[in-house]
mmCIF file of C-alpha atoms in Angstrom:
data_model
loop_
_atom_site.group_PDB
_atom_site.id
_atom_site.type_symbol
_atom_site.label_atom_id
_atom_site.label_comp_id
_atom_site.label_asym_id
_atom_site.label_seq_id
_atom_site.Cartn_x
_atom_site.Cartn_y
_atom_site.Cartn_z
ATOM 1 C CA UNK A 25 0.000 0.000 0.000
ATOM 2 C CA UNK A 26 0.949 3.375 -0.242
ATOM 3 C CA UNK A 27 0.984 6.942 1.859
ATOM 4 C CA UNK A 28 -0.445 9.867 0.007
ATOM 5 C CA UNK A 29 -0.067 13.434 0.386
ATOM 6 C CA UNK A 30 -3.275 15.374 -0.497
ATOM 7 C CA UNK A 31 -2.931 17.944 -3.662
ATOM 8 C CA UNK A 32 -4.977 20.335 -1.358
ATOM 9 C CA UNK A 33 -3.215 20.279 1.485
ATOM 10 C CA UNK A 34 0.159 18.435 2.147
ATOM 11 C CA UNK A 35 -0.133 18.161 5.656
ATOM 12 C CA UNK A 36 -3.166 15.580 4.847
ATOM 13 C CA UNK A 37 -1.128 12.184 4.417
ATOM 14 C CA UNK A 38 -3.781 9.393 4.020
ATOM 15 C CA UNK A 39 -3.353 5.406 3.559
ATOM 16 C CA UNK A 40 -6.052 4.078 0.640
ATOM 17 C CA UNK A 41 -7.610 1.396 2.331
ATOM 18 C CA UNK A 42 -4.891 -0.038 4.478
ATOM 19 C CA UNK A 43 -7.915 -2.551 6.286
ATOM 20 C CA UNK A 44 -7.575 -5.291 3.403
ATOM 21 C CA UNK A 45 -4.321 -5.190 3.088
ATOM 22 C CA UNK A 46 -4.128 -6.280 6.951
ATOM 23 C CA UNK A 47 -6.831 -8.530 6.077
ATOM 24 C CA UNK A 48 -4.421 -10.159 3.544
ATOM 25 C CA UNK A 49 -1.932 -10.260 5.426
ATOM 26 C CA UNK A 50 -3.688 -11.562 7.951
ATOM 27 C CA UNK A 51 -4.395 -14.911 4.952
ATOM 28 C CA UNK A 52 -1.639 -14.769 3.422
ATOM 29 C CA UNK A 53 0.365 -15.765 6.801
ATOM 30 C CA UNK A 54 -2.310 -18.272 7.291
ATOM 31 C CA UNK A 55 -1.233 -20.286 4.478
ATOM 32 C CA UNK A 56 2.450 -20.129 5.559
ATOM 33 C CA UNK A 57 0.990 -21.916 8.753
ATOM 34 C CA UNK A 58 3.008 -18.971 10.663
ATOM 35 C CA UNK A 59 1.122 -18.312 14.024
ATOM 36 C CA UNK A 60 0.257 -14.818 15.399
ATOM 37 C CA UNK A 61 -2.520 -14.850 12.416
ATOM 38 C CA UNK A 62 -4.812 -12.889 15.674
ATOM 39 C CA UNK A 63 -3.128 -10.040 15.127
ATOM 40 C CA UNK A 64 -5.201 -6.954 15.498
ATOM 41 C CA UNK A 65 -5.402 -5.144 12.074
ATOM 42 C CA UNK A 66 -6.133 -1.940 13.672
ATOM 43 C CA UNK A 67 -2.795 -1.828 15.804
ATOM 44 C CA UNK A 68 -0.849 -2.389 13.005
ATOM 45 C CA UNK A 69 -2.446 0.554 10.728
ATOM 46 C CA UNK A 70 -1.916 2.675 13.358
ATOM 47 C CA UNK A 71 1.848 1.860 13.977
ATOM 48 C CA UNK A 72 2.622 2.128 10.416
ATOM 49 C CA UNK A 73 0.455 5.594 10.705
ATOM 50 C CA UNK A 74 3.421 6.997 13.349
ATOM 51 C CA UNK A 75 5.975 5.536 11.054
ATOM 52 C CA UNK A 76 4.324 7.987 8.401
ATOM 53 C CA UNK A 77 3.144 10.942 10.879
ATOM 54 C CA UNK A 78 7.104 10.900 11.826
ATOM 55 C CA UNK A 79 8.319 10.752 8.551
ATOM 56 C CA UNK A 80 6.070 12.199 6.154
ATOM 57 C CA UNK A 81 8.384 14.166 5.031
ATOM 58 C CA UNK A 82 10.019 11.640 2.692
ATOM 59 C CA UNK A 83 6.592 11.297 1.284
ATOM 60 C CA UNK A 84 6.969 13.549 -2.180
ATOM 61 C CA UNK A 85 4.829 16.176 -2.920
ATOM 62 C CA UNK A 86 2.226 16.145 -6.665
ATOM 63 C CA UNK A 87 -0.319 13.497 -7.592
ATOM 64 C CA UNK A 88 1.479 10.375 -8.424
ATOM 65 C CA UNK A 89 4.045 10.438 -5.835
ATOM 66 C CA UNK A 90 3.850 8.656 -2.898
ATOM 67 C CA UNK A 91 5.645 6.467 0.241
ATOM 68 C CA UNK A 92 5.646 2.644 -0.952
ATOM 69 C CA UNK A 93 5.039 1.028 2.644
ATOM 70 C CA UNK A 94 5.621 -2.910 2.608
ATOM 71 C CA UNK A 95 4.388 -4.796 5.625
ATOM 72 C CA UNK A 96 6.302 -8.279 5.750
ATOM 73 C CA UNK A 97 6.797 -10.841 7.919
ATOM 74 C CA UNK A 98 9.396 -13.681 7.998
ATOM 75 C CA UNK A 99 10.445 -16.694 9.868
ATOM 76 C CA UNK A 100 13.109 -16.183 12.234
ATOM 77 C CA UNK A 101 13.176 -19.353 14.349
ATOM 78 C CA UNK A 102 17.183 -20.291 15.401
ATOM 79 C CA UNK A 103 17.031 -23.927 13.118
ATOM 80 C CA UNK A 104 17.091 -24.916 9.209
ATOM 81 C CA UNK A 105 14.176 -27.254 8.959
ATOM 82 C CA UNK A 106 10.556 -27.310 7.028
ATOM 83 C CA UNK A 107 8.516 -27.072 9.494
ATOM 84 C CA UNK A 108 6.094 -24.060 10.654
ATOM 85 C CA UNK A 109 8.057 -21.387 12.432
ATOM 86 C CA UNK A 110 7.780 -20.865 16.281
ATOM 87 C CA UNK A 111 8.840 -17.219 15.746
ATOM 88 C CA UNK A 112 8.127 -14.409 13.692
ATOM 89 C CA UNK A 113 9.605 -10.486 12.594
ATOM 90 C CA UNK A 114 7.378 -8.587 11.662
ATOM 91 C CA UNK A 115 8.954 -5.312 9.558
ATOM 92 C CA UNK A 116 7.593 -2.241 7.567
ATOM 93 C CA UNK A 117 9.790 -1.398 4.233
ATOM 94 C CA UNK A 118 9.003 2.087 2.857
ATOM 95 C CA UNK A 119 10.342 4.160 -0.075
ATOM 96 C CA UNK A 120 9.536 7.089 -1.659
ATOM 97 C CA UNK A 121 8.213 6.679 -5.286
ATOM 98 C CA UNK A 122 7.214 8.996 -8.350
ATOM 99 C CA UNK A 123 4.353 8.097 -10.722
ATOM 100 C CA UNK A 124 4.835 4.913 -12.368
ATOM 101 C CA UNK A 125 4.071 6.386 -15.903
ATOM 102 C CA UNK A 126 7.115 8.994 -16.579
ATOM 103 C CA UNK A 127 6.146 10.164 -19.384
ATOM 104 C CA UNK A 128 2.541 9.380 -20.378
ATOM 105 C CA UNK A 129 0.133 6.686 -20.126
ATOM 106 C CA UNK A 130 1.622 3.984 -22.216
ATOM 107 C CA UNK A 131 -0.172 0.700 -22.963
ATOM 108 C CA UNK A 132 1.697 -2.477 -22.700
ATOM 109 C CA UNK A 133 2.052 -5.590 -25.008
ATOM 110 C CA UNK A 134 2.069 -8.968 -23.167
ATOM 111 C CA UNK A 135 2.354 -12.669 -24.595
ATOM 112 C CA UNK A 136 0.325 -15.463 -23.596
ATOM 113 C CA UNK A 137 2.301 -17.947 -24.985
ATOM 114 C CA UNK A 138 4.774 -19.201 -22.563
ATOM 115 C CA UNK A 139 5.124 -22.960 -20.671
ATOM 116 C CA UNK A 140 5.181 -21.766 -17.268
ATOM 117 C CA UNK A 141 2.162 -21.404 -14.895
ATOM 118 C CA UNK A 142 2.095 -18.637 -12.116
ATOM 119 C CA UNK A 143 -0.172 -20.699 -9.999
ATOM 120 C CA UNK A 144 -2.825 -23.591 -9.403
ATOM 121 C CA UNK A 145 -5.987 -24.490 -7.665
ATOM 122 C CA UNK A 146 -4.819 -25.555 -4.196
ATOM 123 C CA UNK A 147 -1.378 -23.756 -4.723
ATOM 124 C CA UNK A 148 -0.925 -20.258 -3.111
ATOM 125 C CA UNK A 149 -1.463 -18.157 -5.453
ATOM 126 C CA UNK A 150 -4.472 -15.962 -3.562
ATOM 127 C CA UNK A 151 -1.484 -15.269 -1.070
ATOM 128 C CA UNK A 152 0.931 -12.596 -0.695
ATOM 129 C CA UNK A 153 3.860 -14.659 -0.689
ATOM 130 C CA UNK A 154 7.502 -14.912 -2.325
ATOM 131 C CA UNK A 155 7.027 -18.221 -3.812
ATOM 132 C CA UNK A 156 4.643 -16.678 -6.159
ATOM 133 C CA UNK A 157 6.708 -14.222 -7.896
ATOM 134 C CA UNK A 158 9.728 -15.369 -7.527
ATOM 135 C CA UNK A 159 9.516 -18.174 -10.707
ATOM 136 C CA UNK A 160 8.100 -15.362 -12.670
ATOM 137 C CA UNK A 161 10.883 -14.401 -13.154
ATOM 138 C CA UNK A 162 12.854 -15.920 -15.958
ATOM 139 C CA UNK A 163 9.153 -16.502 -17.770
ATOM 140 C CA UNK A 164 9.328 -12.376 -17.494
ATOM 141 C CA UNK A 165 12.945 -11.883 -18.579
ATOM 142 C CA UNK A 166 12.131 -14.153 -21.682
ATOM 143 C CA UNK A 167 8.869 -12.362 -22.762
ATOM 144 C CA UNK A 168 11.226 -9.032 -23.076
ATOM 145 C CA UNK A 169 13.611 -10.673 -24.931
ATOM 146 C CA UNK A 170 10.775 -11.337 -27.341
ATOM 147 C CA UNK A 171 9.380 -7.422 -27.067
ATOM 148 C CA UNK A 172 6.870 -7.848 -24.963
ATOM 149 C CA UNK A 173 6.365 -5.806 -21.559
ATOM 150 C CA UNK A 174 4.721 -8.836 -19.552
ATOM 151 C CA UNK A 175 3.120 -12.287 -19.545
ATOM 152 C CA UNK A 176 -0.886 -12.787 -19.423
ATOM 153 C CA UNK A 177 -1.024 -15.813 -17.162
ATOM 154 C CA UNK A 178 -3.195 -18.529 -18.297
ATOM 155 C CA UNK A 179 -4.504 -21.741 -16.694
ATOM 156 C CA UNK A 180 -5.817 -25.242 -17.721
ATOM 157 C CA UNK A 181 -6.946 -27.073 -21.089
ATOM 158 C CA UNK A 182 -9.314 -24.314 -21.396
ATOM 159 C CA UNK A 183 -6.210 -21.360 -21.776
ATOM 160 C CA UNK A 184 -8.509 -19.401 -18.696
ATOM 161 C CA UNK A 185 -6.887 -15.912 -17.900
ATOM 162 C CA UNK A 186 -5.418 -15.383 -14.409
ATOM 163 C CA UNK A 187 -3.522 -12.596 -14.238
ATOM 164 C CA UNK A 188 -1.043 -10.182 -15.856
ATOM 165 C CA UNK A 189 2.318 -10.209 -14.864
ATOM 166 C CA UNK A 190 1.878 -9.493 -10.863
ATOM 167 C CA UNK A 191 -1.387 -7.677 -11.554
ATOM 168 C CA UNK A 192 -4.895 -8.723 -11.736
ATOM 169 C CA UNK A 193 -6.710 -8.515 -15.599
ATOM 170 C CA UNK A 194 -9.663 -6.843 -16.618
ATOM 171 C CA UNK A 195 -11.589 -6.681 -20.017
ATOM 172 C CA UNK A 196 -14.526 -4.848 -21.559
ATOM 173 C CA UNK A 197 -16.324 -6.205 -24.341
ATOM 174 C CA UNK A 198 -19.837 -7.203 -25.611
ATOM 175 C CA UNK A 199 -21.793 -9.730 -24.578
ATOM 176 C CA UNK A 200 -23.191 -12.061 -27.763
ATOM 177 C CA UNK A 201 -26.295 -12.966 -25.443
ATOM 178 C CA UNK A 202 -27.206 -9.707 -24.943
ATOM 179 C CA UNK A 203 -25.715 -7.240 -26.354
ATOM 180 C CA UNK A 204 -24.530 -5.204 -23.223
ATOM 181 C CA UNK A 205 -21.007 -3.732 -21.799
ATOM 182 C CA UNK A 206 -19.701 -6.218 -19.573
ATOM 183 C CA UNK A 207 -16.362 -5.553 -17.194
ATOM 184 C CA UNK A 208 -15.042 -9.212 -16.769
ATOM 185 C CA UNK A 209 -12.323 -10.697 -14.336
ATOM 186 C CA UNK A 210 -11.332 -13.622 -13.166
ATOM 187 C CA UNK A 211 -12.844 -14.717 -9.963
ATOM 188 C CA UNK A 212 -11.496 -15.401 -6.674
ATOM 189 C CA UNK A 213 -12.798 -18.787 -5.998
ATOM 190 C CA UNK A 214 -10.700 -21.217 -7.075
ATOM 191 C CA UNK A 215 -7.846 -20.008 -5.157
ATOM 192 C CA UNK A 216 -4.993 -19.258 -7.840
ATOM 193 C CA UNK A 217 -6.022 -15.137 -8.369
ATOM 194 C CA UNK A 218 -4.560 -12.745 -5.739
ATOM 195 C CA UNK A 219 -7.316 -10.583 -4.457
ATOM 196 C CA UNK A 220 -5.778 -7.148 -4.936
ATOM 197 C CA UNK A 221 -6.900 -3.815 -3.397
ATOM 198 C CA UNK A 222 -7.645 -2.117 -6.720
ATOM 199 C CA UNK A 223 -8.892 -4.772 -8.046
ATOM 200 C CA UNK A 224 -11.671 -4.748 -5.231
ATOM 201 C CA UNK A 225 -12.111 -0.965 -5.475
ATOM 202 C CA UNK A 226 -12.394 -0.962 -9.337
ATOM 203 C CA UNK A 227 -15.503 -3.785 -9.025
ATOM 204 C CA UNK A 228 -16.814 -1.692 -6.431
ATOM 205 C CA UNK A 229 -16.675 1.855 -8.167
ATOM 206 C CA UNK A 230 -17.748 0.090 -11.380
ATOM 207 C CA UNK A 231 -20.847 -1.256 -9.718
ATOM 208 C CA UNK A 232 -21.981 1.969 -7.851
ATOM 209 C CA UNK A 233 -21.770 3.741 -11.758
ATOM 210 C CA UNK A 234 -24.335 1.422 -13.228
ATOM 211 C CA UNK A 235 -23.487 2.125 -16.441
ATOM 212 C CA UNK A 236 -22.430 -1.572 -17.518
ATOM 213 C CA UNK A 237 -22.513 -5.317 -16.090
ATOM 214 C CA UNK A 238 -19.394 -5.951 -13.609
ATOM 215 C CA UNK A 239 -18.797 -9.504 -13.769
ATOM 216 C CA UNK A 240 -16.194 -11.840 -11.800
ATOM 217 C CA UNK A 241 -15.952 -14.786 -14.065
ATOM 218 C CA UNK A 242 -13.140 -17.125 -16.145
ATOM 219 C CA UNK A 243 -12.274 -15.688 -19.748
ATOM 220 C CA UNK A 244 -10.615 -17.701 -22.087
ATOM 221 C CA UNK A 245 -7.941 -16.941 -24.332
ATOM 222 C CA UNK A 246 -10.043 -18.376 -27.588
ATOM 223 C CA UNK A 247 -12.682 -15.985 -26.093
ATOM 224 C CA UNK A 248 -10.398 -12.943 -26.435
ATOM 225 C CA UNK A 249 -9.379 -13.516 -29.541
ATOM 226 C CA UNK A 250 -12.969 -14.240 -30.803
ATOM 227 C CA UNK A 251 -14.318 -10.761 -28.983
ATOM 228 C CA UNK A 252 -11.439 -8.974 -30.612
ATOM 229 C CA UNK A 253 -11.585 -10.365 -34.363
ATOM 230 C CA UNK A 254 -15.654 -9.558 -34.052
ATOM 231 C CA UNK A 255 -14.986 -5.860 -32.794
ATOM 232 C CA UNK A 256 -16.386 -7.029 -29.708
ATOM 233 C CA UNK A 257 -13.307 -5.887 -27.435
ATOM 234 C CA UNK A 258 -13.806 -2.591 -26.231
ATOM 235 C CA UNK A 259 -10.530 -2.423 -24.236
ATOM 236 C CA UNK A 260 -8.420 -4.311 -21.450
ATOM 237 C CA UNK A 261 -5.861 -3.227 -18.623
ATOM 238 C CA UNK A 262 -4.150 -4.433 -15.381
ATOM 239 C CA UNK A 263 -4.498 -3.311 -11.782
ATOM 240 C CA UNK A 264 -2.685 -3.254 -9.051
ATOM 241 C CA UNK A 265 -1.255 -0.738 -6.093
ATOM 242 C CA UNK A 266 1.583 0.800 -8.089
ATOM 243 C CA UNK A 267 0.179 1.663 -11.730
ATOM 244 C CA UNK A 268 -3.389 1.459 -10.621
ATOM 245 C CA UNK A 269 -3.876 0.698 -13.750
ATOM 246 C CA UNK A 270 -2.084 -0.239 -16.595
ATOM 247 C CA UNK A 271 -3.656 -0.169 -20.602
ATOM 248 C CA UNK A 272 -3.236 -3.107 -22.657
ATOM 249 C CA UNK A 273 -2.337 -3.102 -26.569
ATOM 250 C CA UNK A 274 -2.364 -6.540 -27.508
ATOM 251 C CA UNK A 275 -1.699 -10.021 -26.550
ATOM 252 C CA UNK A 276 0.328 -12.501 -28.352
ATOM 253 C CA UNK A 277 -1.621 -15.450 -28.208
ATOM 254 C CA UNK A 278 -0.342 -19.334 -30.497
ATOM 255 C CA UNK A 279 2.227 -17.194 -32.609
ATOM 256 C CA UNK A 280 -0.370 -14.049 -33.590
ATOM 257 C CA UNK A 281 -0.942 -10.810 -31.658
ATOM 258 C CA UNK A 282 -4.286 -9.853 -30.764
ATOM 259 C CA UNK A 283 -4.536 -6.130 -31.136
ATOM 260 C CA UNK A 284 -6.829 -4.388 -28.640
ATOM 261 C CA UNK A 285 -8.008 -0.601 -28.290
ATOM 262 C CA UNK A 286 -5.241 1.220 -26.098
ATOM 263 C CA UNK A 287 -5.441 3.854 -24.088
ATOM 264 C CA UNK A 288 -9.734 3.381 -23.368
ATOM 265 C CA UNK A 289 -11.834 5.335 -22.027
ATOM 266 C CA UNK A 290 -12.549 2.865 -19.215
ATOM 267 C CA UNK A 291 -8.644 2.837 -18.174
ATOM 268 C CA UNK A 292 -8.398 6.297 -18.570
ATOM 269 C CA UNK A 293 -11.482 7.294 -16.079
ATOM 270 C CA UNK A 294 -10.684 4.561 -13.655
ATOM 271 C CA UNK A 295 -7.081 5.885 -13.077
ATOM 272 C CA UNK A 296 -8.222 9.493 -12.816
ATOM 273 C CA UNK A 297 -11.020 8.635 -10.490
ATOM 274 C CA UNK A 298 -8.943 6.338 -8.489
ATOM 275 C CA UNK A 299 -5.961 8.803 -7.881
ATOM 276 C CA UNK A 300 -8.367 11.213 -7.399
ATOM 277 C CA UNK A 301 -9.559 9.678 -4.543
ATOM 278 C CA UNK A 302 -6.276 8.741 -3.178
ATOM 279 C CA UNK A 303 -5.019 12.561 -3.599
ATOM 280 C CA UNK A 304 -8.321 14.075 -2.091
ATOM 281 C CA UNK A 305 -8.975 15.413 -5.423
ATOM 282 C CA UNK A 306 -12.371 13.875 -5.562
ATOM 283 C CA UNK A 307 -14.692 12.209 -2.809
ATOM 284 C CA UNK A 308 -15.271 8.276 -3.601
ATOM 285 C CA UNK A 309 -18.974 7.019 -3.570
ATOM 286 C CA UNK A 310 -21.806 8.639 -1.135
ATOM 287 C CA UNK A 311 -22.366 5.009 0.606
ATOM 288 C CA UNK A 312 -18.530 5.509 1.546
ATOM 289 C CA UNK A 313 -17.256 2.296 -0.895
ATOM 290 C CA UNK A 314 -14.003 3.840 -1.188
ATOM 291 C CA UNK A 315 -11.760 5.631 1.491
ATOM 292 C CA UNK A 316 -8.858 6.163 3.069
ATOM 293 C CA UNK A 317 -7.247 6.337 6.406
ATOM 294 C CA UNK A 318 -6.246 10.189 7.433
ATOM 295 C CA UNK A 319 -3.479 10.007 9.264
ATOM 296 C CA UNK A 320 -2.325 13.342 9.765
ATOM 297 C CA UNK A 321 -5.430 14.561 11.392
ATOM 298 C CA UNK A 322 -5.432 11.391 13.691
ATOM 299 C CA UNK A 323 -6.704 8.126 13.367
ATOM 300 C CA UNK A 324 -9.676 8.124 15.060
ATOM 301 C CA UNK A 325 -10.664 10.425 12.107
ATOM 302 C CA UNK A 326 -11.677 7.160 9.731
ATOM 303 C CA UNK A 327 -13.808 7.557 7.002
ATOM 304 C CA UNK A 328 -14.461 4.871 3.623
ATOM 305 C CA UNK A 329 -15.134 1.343 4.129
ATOM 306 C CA UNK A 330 -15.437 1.554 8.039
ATOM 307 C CA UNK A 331 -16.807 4.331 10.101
ATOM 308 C CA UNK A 332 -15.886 2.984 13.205
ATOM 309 C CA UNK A 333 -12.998 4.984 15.095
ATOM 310 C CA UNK A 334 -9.793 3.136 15.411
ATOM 311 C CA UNK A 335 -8.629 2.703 18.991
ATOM 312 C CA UNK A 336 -5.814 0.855 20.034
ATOM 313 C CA UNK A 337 -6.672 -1.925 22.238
ATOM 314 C CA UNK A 338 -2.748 -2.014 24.028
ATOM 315 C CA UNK A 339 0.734 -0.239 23.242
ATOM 316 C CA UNK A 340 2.359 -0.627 20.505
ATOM 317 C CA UNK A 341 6.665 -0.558 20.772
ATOM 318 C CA UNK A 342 8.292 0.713 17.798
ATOM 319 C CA UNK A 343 11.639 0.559 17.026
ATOM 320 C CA UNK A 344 12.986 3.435 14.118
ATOM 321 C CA UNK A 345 16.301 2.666 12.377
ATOM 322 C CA UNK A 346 18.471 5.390 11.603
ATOM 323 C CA UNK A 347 19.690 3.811 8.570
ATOM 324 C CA UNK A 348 18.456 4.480 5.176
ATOM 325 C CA UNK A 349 19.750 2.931 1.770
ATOM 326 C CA UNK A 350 21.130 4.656 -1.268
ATOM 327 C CA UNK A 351 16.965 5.335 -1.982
ATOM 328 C CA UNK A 352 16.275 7.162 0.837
ATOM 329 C CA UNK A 353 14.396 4.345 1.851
ATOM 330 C CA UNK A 354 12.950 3.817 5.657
ATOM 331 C CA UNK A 355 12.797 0.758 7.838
ATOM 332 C CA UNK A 356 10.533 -0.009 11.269
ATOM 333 C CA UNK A 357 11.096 -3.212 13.028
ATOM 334 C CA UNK A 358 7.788 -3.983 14.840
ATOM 335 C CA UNK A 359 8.519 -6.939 17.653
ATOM 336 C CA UNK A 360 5.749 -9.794 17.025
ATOM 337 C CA UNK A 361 5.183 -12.838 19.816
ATOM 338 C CA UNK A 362 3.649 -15.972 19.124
ATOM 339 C CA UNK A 363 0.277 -15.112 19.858
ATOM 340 C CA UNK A 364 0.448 -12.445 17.186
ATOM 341 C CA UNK A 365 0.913 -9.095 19.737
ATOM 342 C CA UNK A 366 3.461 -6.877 19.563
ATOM 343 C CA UNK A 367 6.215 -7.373 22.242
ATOM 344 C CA UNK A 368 6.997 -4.951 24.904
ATOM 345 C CA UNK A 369 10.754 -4.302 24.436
ATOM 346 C CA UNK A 370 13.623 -4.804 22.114
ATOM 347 C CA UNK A 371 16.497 -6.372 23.055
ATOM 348 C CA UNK A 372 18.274 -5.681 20.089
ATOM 349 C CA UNK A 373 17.992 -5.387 16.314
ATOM 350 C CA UNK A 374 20.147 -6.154 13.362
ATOM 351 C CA UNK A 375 18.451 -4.459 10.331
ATOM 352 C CA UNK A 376 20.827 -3.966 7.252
ATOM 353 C CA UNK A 377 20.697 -1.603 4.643
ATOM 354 C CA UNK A 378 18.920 -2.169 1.800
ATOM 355 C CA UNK A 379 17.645 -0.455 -1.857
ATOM 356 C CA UNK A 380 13.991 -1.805 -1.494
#
């Protein structure tokens, strides 16, 4: 997730729905079988909201700019061995970033036609966790070899979509049946799509507009390139927390590329809607869908998916380094016991520097 600075006033730093990223946290440690999964999520936001009250000023300034805060946790029991760990370390990364786009919004051409899978039913790919990215990576290095900017994962006899590179998929095209706008994605319950943030808040603005059917369902690649030869695909893009969205140009797909309307009007609005939002350009939906976490004003001042004031149920220790690597980036050490609560001293700490 990320810490914003409003456009309005700077002094407004905000967190864009910081609840379900505890909350997958929260699963994603649960399928590591790592204990301390009864962790309160509302502790947490609020130590990572000192971190950025104390050192908001290595948040930049201008819409697109941000602090990149990474919550992780990792095994730190005294033995080699696969088994589940008896203790955990539980550790903020944050770094400043500019706008992911440098200069303009430039659509991306991905290939579907690699041997590798990203992930399975029953595997972990719904989690946050580094065995899922990690053998992306020659499949990625080989796709730009070959020109193209990422891989469109696919699944099964069928060729189902998954995701795109490390981001969730979306595409809008016409329904044969009945003629109408539909916003498609794959769904979440088979277990092998990560449930991102924006992919969450782009279903839920989409659905408040009403102006065309938001449906969570598999797509197949023969599909695409059926909607696509018929003039039936309006436009496609990926999602995720730092590109919000990304346009999509075409797909290479058994040897041919499958050309697709880039930038659309879709991608366009949801990107200046959703950074809106996270800026404090624009207010989100009246029924308070989408929100953010003010954290310069205090925390108890919550608005957006919960209304309910956020009060810490014990102390929370937090332990600042003074180091910082060649980005300028941050690190906070938060102490974590079994039972998932933070501990009430440090002892000591070895953090190293770093370039994340």
């Amino acid at each position: 997730m990320k810490a914003y600075k409003t456009i309005d006033d700077e002094s407004d730093v905000r967190l864009f729905r910081p609840e379900l990223n505890m909350k997958r946290l929260k699963n994603s440690m649960d399928r590591l079988a790592m204990p301390g999964t009864d962790f309160v999520p509302e502790e947490l936001i609020r130590c990572i909201g000192e971190l950025v009250r104390v050192d908001q000023d290595w948040i930049p300034s201008g819409e697109g700019y941000s602090l990149y805060l990474r919550p992780t946790v990792i095994a730190t029991h005294p033995y080699l061995g696969v088994s589940p760990p008896d203790d955990l370390l539980l550790y903020v990364i944050t770094s400043p970033v500019g706008p992911y786009y440098a200069s303009g919004f430039d659509p991306v051409r991905l290939t579907a036609d690699t041997p590798y899978v990203r992930a399975w039913p029953g595997g972990s790919g719904n989690s946050k966790v580094g065995g899922n990215y990690a053998p992306t990576m020659k499949p990625g290095r080989d796709a730009a070899a070959k020109g193209y900017s990422q891989i469109l994962w696919v699944f099964g006899e069928k060729e189902e979509v998954t995701e795109v590179g490390a981001m969730n998929v979306f595409f809008l095209l016409e329904n044969t049946k009945n003629g109408r706008r539909e916003l498609v994605t794959p769904p979440l319950d088979r277990g092998d799509i990560l449930p991102g943030v924006t992919r969450q808040s782009i279903l839920e603005l989409c659905r408040e507009w009403g102006e065309f059917d938001v449906v969570e369902r598999w797509i197949t690649m023969p599909e695409i390139r059926d909607a696509a030869e018929e003039g039936r695909l309006v436009e496609a893009f990926g999602a995720g927390t730092a590109a919000i969205v990304t346009p999509i140009s075409g797909i290479q797909y058994r040897g041919s590329d499958i050309e697709i309307p880039a930038t659309g009007d879709l991608t366009k609005r949801l990107f200046s809607d959703l950074m809106g939002i996270q800026y404090g350009r624009v207010e989100g939906p009246e029924d308070g869908a989408l929100g953010y976490e003010r954290l310069s004003r205090g925390l108890s001042a919550r608005r957006g998916w919960s209304d309910k004031a956020i009060h810490a149920k014990r102390q929370i220790c937090i332990l600042r380094s003074t180091l910082r690597g060649k980005s300028g980036a941050l690190f906070v050490v938060l102490g974590l016991s079994k039972n998932g609560h933070p501990n009430d001293h440090f002892t000591d700490a070895n953090i190293s520097k770093s370039n994340a």
